[in-house]
């Protein structure tokens, strides 16, 4: 089968920005999201991307991590030993914040049985002056790892919109290129 998948979508003129999202999928390994934001008009912009996931996570710089574990069945003698760790690694943000939300869990996704009924909302941002046609790209690498299916991925930005992803001993150069 195919090792990679790709899709892209765009929203022109969203709040003065042309927004294009490109998604790479490394089958059963990771997702790489590239959000390119291009100024339609010159100005000072506060650029943001938001991510929501079930569970109480932690920020580390502009990255994020949350652990989730299956709850034991009512008649189980001990809890399951599988813990899934979801990681998000970001390039392109100069600040990040984390909010925990218990009120809107059912609005964004169904209650998730492997964690408490709360959502972590990660907001990554960058404030910058942009001329018409200037672009900025947020790059986010997502993956889940556990003892049965370990994933050790990381990325390094080569230039605007291009990264090298290291997944164990495999390397992939992925991107949408500079403007």
PDB file of C-alpha atoms in Angstrom:
ATOM      1  CA  UNK A   1       0.000   0.000   0.000  1.00  0.00           C
ATOM      2  CA  UNK A   2       0.892   3.640  -0.128  1.00  0.00           C
ATOM      3  CA  UNK A   3       3.143   5.026   2.591  1.00  0.00           C
ATOM      4  CA  UNK A   4       1.950   8.656   2.355  1.00  0.00           C
ATOM      5  CA  UNK A   5      -1.259  10.512   1.732  1.00  0.00           C
ATOM      6  CA  UNK A   6      -1.786  14.214   1.055  1.00  0.00           C
ATOM      7  CA  UNK A   7      -4.700  16.627   0.924  1.00  0.00           C
ATOM      8  CA  UNK A   8      -5.097  20.401   0.921  1.00  0.00           C
ATOM      9  CA  UNK A   9      -7.872  22.917   1.385  1.00  0.00           C
ATOM     10  CA  UNK A  10      -8.037  26.687   1.363  1.00  0.00           C
ATOM     11  CA  UNK A  11     -10.175  29.559   2.583  1.00  0.00           C
ATOM     12  CA  UNK A  12      -9.527  32.810   0.700  1.00  0.00           C
ATOM     13  CA  UNK A  13      -9.996  36.172   2.422  1.00  0.00           C
ATOM     14  CA  UNK A  14     -10.552  34.800   5.955  1.00  0.00           C
ATOM     15  CA  UNK A  15     -10.106  37.822   8.271  1.00  0.00           C
ATOM     16  CA  UNK A  16      -7.766  39.483   5.750  1.00  0.00           C
ATOM     17  CA  UNK A  17      -5.739  36.300   5.236  1.00  0.00           C
ATOM     18  CA  UNK A  18      -5.727  33.629   2.545  1.00  0.00           C
ATOM     19  CA  UNK A  19      -5.474  30.394   4.518  1.00  0.00           C
ATOM     20  CA  UNK A  20      -4.281  27.120   3.009  1.00  0.00           C
ATOM     21  CA  UNK A  21      -4.020  23.905   5.030  1.00  0.00           C
ATOM     22  CA  UNK A  22      -1.955  21.024   3.676  1.00  0.00           C
ATOM     23  CA  UNK A  23      -1.929  17.659   5.439  1.00  0.00           C
ATOM     24  CA  UNK A  24       0.598  14.867   4.959  1.00  0.00           C
ATOM     25  CA  UNK A  25      -0.184  11.438   6.414  1.00  0.00           C
ATOM     26  CA  UNK A  26       2.494   8.835   7.021  1.00  0.00           C
ATOM     27  CA  UNK A  27       0.388   5.693   7.276  1.00  0.00           C
ATOM     28  CA  UNK A  28       0.100   4.473  10.884  1.00  0.00           C
ATOM     29  CA  UNK A  29       2.872   6.855  11.981  1.00  0.00           C
ATOM     30  CA  UNK A  30       2.076  10.590  11.990  1.00  0.00           C
ATOM     31  CA  UNK A  31       0.243  13.546  10.498  1.00  0.00           C
ATOM     32  CA  UNK A  32       1.960  16.764   9.420  1.00  0.00           C
ATOM     33  CA  UNK A  33      -0.206  19.902   9.129  1.00  0.00           C
ATOM     34  CA  UNK A  34       1.082  22.986   7.313  1.00  0.00           C
ATOM     35  CA  UNK A  35      -1.082  26.079   7.723  1.00  0.00           C
ATOM     36  CA  UNK A  36       0.096  28.798   5.322  1.00  0.00           C
ATOM     37  CA  UNK A  37      -1.382  32.234   6.063  1.00  0.00           C
ATOM     38  CA  UNK A  38      -0.888  34.893   3.365  1.00  0.00           C
ATOM     39  CA  UNK A  39      -1.775  38.546   3.986  1.00  0.00           C
ATOM     40  CA  UNK A  40      -4.308  39.970   1.539  1.00  0.00           C
ATOM     41  CA  UNK A  41      -3.658  43.511   2.790  1.00  0.00           C
ATOM     42  CA  UNK A  42      -0.725  45.012   4.694  1.00  0.00           C
ATOM     43  CA  UNK A  43      -1.093  45.299   8.450  1.00  0.00           C
ATOM     44  CA  UNK A  44      -0.239  44.007  11.896  1.00  0.00           C
ATOM     45  CA  UNK A  45      -1.576  40.477  12.285  1.00  0.00           C
ATOM     46  CA  UNK A  46      -2.045  38.134  15.216  1.00  0.00           C
ATOM     47  CA  UNK A  47      -1.987  34.674  13.644  1.00  0.00           C
ATOM     48  CA  UNK A  48      -3.364  31.698  15.570  1.00  0.00           C
ATOM     49  CA  UNK A  49      -4.028  28.012  15.199  1.00  0.00           C
ATOM     50  CA  UNK A  50      -6.145  26.060  17.698  1.00  0.00           C
ATOM     51  CA  UNK A  51      -6.082  22.332  18.424  1.00  0.00           C
ATOM     52  CA  UNK A  52      -8.524  20.436  20.639  1.00  0.00           C
ATOM     53  CA  UNK A  53      -7.998  16.981  22.083  1.00  0.00           C
ATOM     54  CA  UNK A  54      -9.610  14.926  24.844  1.00  0.00           C
ATOM     55  CA  UNK A  55      -7.797  14.813  28.167  1.00  0.00           C
ATOM     56  CA  UNK A  56      -5.728  17.045  30.398  1.00  0.00           C
ATOM     57  CA  UNK A  57      -2.503  17.747  28.553  1.00  0.00           C
ATOM     58  CA  UNK A  58       0.666  19.733  29.182  1.00  0.00           C
ATOM     59  CA  UNK A  59       2.462  22.404  27.186  1.00  0.00           C
ATOM     60  CA  UNK A  60       6.202  22.283  26.638  1.00  0.00           C
ATOM     61  CA  UNK A  61       7.211  25.433  24.792  1.00  0.00           C
ATOM     62  CA  UNK A  62       4.891  25.573  21.788  1.00  0.00           C
ATOM     63  CA  UNK A  63       4.440  21.767  21.810  1.00  0.00           C
ATOM     64  CA  UNK A  64       1.857  19.676  23.633  1.00  0.00           C
ATOM     65  CA  UNK A  65       1.471  16.189  25.136  1.00  0.00           C
ATOM     66  CA  UNK A  66      -1.421  14.236  26.667  1.00  0.00           C
ATOM     67  CA  UNK A  67      -1.545  10.673  27.994  1.00  0.00           C
ATOM     68  CA  UNK A  68      -4.687   8.564  27.780  1.00  0.00           C
ATOM     69  CA  UNK A  69      -5.396   5.134  29.217  1.00  0.00           C
ATOM     70  CA  UNK A  70      -8.275   2.736  28.760  1.00  0.00           C
ATOM     71  CA  UNK A  71     -10.357   2.418  31.904  1.00  0.00           C
ATOM     72  CA  UNK A  72     -10.701  -1.117  33.258  1.00  0.00           C
ATOM     73  CA  UNK A  73     -13.959  -2.975  32.707  1.00  0.00           C
ATOM     74  CA  UNK A  74     -16.142  -3.080  35.858  1.00  0.00           C
ATOM     75  CA  UNK A  75     -15.238  -6.739  36.463  1.00  0.00           C
ATOM     76  CA  UNK A  76     -11.504  -6.323  35.707  1.00  0.00           C
ATOM     77  CA  UNK A  77      -9.010  -7.114  38.455  1.00  0.00           C
ATOM     78  CA  UNK A  78      -6.399  -4.599  37.338  1.00  0.00           C
ATOM     79  CA  UNK A  79      -6.233  -1.609  34.986  1.00  0.00           C
ATOM     80  CA  UNK A  80      -5.000  -2.129  31.442  1.00  0.00           C
ATOM     81  CA  UNK A  81      -1.314  -1.478  30.881  1.00  0.00           C
ATOM     82  CA  UNK A  82      -1.654   0.374  27.572  1.00  0.00           C
ATOM     83  CA  UNK A  83      -1.110   4.095  27.799  1.00  0.00           C
ATOM     84  CA  UNK A  84      -1.309   6.146  24.607  1.00  0.00           C
ATOM     85  CA  UNK A  85       0.765   9.330  24.443  1.00  0.00           C
ATOM     86  CA  UNK A  86      -0.409  11.943  21.951  1.00  0.00           C
ATOM     87  CA  UNK A  87       2.208  14.540  20.980  1.00  0.00           C
ATOM     88  CA  UNK A  88       2.064  17.738  18.972  1.00  0.00           C
ATOM     89  CA  UNK A  89       5.319  19.410  17.901  1.00  0.00           C
ATOM     90  CA  UNK A  90       5.150  22.908  16.396  1.00  0.00           C
ATOM     91  CA  UNK A  91       7.330  25.118  14.207  1.00  0.00           C
ATOM     92  CA  UNK A  92       6.275  28.665  13.437  1.00  0.00           C
ATOM     93  CA  UNK A  93       4.663  29.776  16.696  1.00  0.00           C
ATOM     94  CA  UNK A  94       6.402  32.108  19.116  1.00  0.00           C
ATOM     95  CA  UNK A  95       3.861  31.557  21.891  1.00  0.00           C
ATOM     96  CA  UNK A  96       1.366  28.930  23.007  1.00  0.00           C
ATOM     97  CA  UNK A  97      -1.349  28.658  25.630  1.00  0.00           C
ATOM     98  CA  UNK A  98      -3.439  25.824  27.022  1.00  0.00           C
ATOM     99  CA  UNK A  99      -7.020  26.006  28.266  1.00  0.00           C
ATOM    100  CA  UNK A 100      -8.889  23.117  29.846  1.00  0.00           C
ATOM    101  CA  UNK A 101     -12.588  22.975  29.015  1.00  0.00           C
ATOM    102  CA  UNK A 102     -15.168  20.788  30.758  1.00  0.00           C
ATOM    103  CA  UNK A 103     -18.267  22.559  29.439  1.00  0.00           C
ATOM    104  CA  UNK A 104     -18.005  21.980  25.680  1.00  0.00           C
ATOM    105  CA  UNK A 105     -16.691  18.408  25.361  1.00  0.00           C
ATOM    106  CA  UNK A 106     -19.824  17.144  23.589  1.00  0.00           C
ATOM    107  CA  UNK A 107     -19.780  20.039  21.107  1.00  0.00           C
ATOM    108  CA  UNK A 108     -16.411  19.244  19.490  1.00  0.00           C
ATOM    109  CA  UNK A 109     -16.299  15.484  19.873  1.00  0.00           C
ATOM    110  CA  UNK A 110     -18.133  12.721  21.678  1.00  0.00           C
ATOM    111  CA  UNK A 111     -17.081  11.980  25.253  1.00  0.00           C
ATOM    112  CA  UNK A 112     -13.912   9.925  25.077  1.00  0.00           C
ATOM    113  CA  UNK A 113     -13.824   6.826  27.318  1.00  0.00           C
ATOM    114  CA  UNK A 114     -10.038   6.835  27.829  1.00  0.00           C
ATOM    115  CA  UNK A 115      -9.728  10.101  29.710  1.00  0.00           C
ATOM    116  CA  UNK A 116     -11.656  12.474  31.950  1.00  0.00           C
ATOM    117  CA  UNK A 117     -14.490  14.471  30.373  1.00  0.00           C
ATOM    118  CA  UNK A 118     -12.464  17.538  29.512  1.00  0.00           C
ATOM    119  CA  UNK A 119     -10.750  18.961  26.476  1.00  0.00           C
ATOM    120  CA  UNK A 120      -7.326  20.507  26.142  1.00  0.00           C
ATOM    121  CA  UNK A 121      -7.406  23.508  23.825  1.00  0.00           C
ATOM    122  CA  UNK A 122      -3.963  24.440  22.540  1.00  0.00           C
ATOM    123  CA  UNK A 123      -3.582  27.851  20.933  1.00  0.00           C
ATOM    124  CA  UNK A 124      -0.364  28.618  19.069  1.00  0.00           C
ATOM    125  CA  UNK A 125       0.281  32.140  17.900  1.00  0.00           C
ATOM    126  CA  UNK A 126       2.543  34.639  16.277  1.00  0.00           C
ATOM    127  CA  UNK A 127       2.146  38.415  15.985  1.00  0.00           C
ATOM    128  CA  UNK A 128       3.821  40.106  13.055  1.00  0.00           C
ATOM    129  CA  UNK A 129       3.646  42.968  10.567  1.00  0.00           C
ATOM    130  CA  UNK A 130       2.863  41.676   7.091  1.00  0.00           C
ATOM    131  CA  UNK A 131       2.878  43.342   3.687  1.00  0.00           C
ATOM    132  CA  UNK A 132       0.345  42.240   1.097  1.00  0.00           C
ATOM    133  CA  UNK A 133       1.500  38.837  -0.166  1.00  0.00           C
ATOM    134  CA  UNK A 134       3.691  38.048   2.864  1.00  0.00           C
ATOM    135  CA  UNK A 135       3.142  34.539   4.194  1.00  0.00           C
ATOM    136  CA  UNK A 136       3.737  32.668   7.420  1.00  0.00           C
ATOM    137  CA  UNK A 137       3.453  28.910   7.929  1.00  0.00           C
ATOM    138  CA  UNK A 138       2.615  27.040  11.131  1.00  0.00           C
ATOM    139  CA  UNK A 139       3.847  23.446  10.915  1.00  0.00           C
ATOM    140  CA  UNK A 140       2.473  20.876  13.373  1.00  0.00           C
ATOM    141  CA  UNK A 141       3.518  17.233  13.659  1.00  0.00           C
ATOM    142  CA  UNK A 142       1.027  14.926  15.424  1.00  0.00           C
ATOM    143  CA  UNK A 143       1.580  11.331  16.500  1.00  0.00           C
ATOM    144  CA  UNK A 144       0.468   8.743  19.048  1.00  0.00           C
ATOM    145  CA  UNK A 145       2.841   6.305  20.683  1.00  0.00           C
ATOM    146  CA  UNK A 146       2.421   3.377  23.073  1.00  0.00           C
ATOM    147  CA  UNK A 147       4.448   0.323  24.106  1.00  0.00           C
ATOM    148  CA  UNK A 148       2.923  -1.871  21.380  1.00  0.00           C
ATOM    149  CA  UNK A 149       3.313   0.769  18.637  1.00  0.00           C
ATOM    150  CA  UNK A 150       6.177   3.127  19.557  1.00  0.00           C
ATOM    151  CA  UNK A 151       6.640   6.275  17.492  1.00  0.00           C
ATOM    152  CA  UNK A 152       9.609   8.566  18.073  1.00  0.00           C
ATOM    153  CA  UNK A 153       9.125  11.429  15.634  1.00  0.00           C
ATOM    154  CA  UNK A 154      10.550  14.923  15.481  1.00  0.00           C
ATOM    155  CA  UNK A 155      10.987  17.624  12.863  1.00  0.00           C
ATOM    156  CA  UNK A 156      13.290  20.432  11.882  1.00  0.00           C
ATOM    157  CA  UNK A 157      12.306  23.322   9.649  1.00  0.00           C
ATOM    158  CA  UNK A 158      14.535  23.769   6.579  1.00  0.00           C
ATOM    159  CA  UNK A 159      12.848  26.876   5.197  1.00  0.00           C
ATOM    160  CA  UNK A 160       9.387  28.449   5.112  1.00  0.00           C
ATOM    161  CA  UNK A 161       6.949  25.576   4.557  1.00  0.00           C
ATOM    162  CA  UNK A 162       9.516  22.740   4.360  1.00  0.00           C
ATOM    163  CA  UNK A 163      10.583  20.377   7.164  1.00  0.00           C
ATOM    164  CA  UNK A 164      12.579  17.210   7.663  1.00  0.00           C
ATOM    165  CA  UNK A 165      10.631  14.669   9.739  1.00  0.00           C
ATOM    166  CA  UNK A 166      12.650  12.026  11.563  1.00  0.00           C
ATOM    167  CA  UNK A 167      10.600   8.942  12.458  1.00  0.00           C
ATOM    168  CA  UNK A 168      12.944   6.470  14.113  1.00  0.00           C
ATOM    169  CA  UNK A 169      15.605   5.812  11.489  1.00  0.00           C
ATOM    170  CA  UNK A 170      13.458   7.134   8.612  1.00  0.00           C
ATOM    171  CA  UNK A 171      13.692  10.655   7.222  1.00  0.00           C
ATOM    172  CA  UNK A 172      11.149  12.465   5.055  1.00  0.00           C
ATOM    173  CA  UNK A 173      11.464  15.908   3.513  1.00  0.00           C
ATOM    174  CA  UNK A 174       7.926  17.271   3.401  1.00  0.00           C
ATOM    175  CA  UNK A 175       6.483  20.633   2.594  1.00  0.00           C
ATOM    176  CA  UNK A 176       4.678  23.047   0.376  1.00  0.00           C
ATOM    177  CA  UNK A 177       7.758  25.132  -0.349  1.00  0.00           C
ATOM    178  CA  UNK A 178       8.298  28.814   0.123  1.00  0.00           C
ATOM    179  CA  UNK A 179       5.561  31.064  -1.291  1.00  0.00           C
TER     180      UNK A 179
END
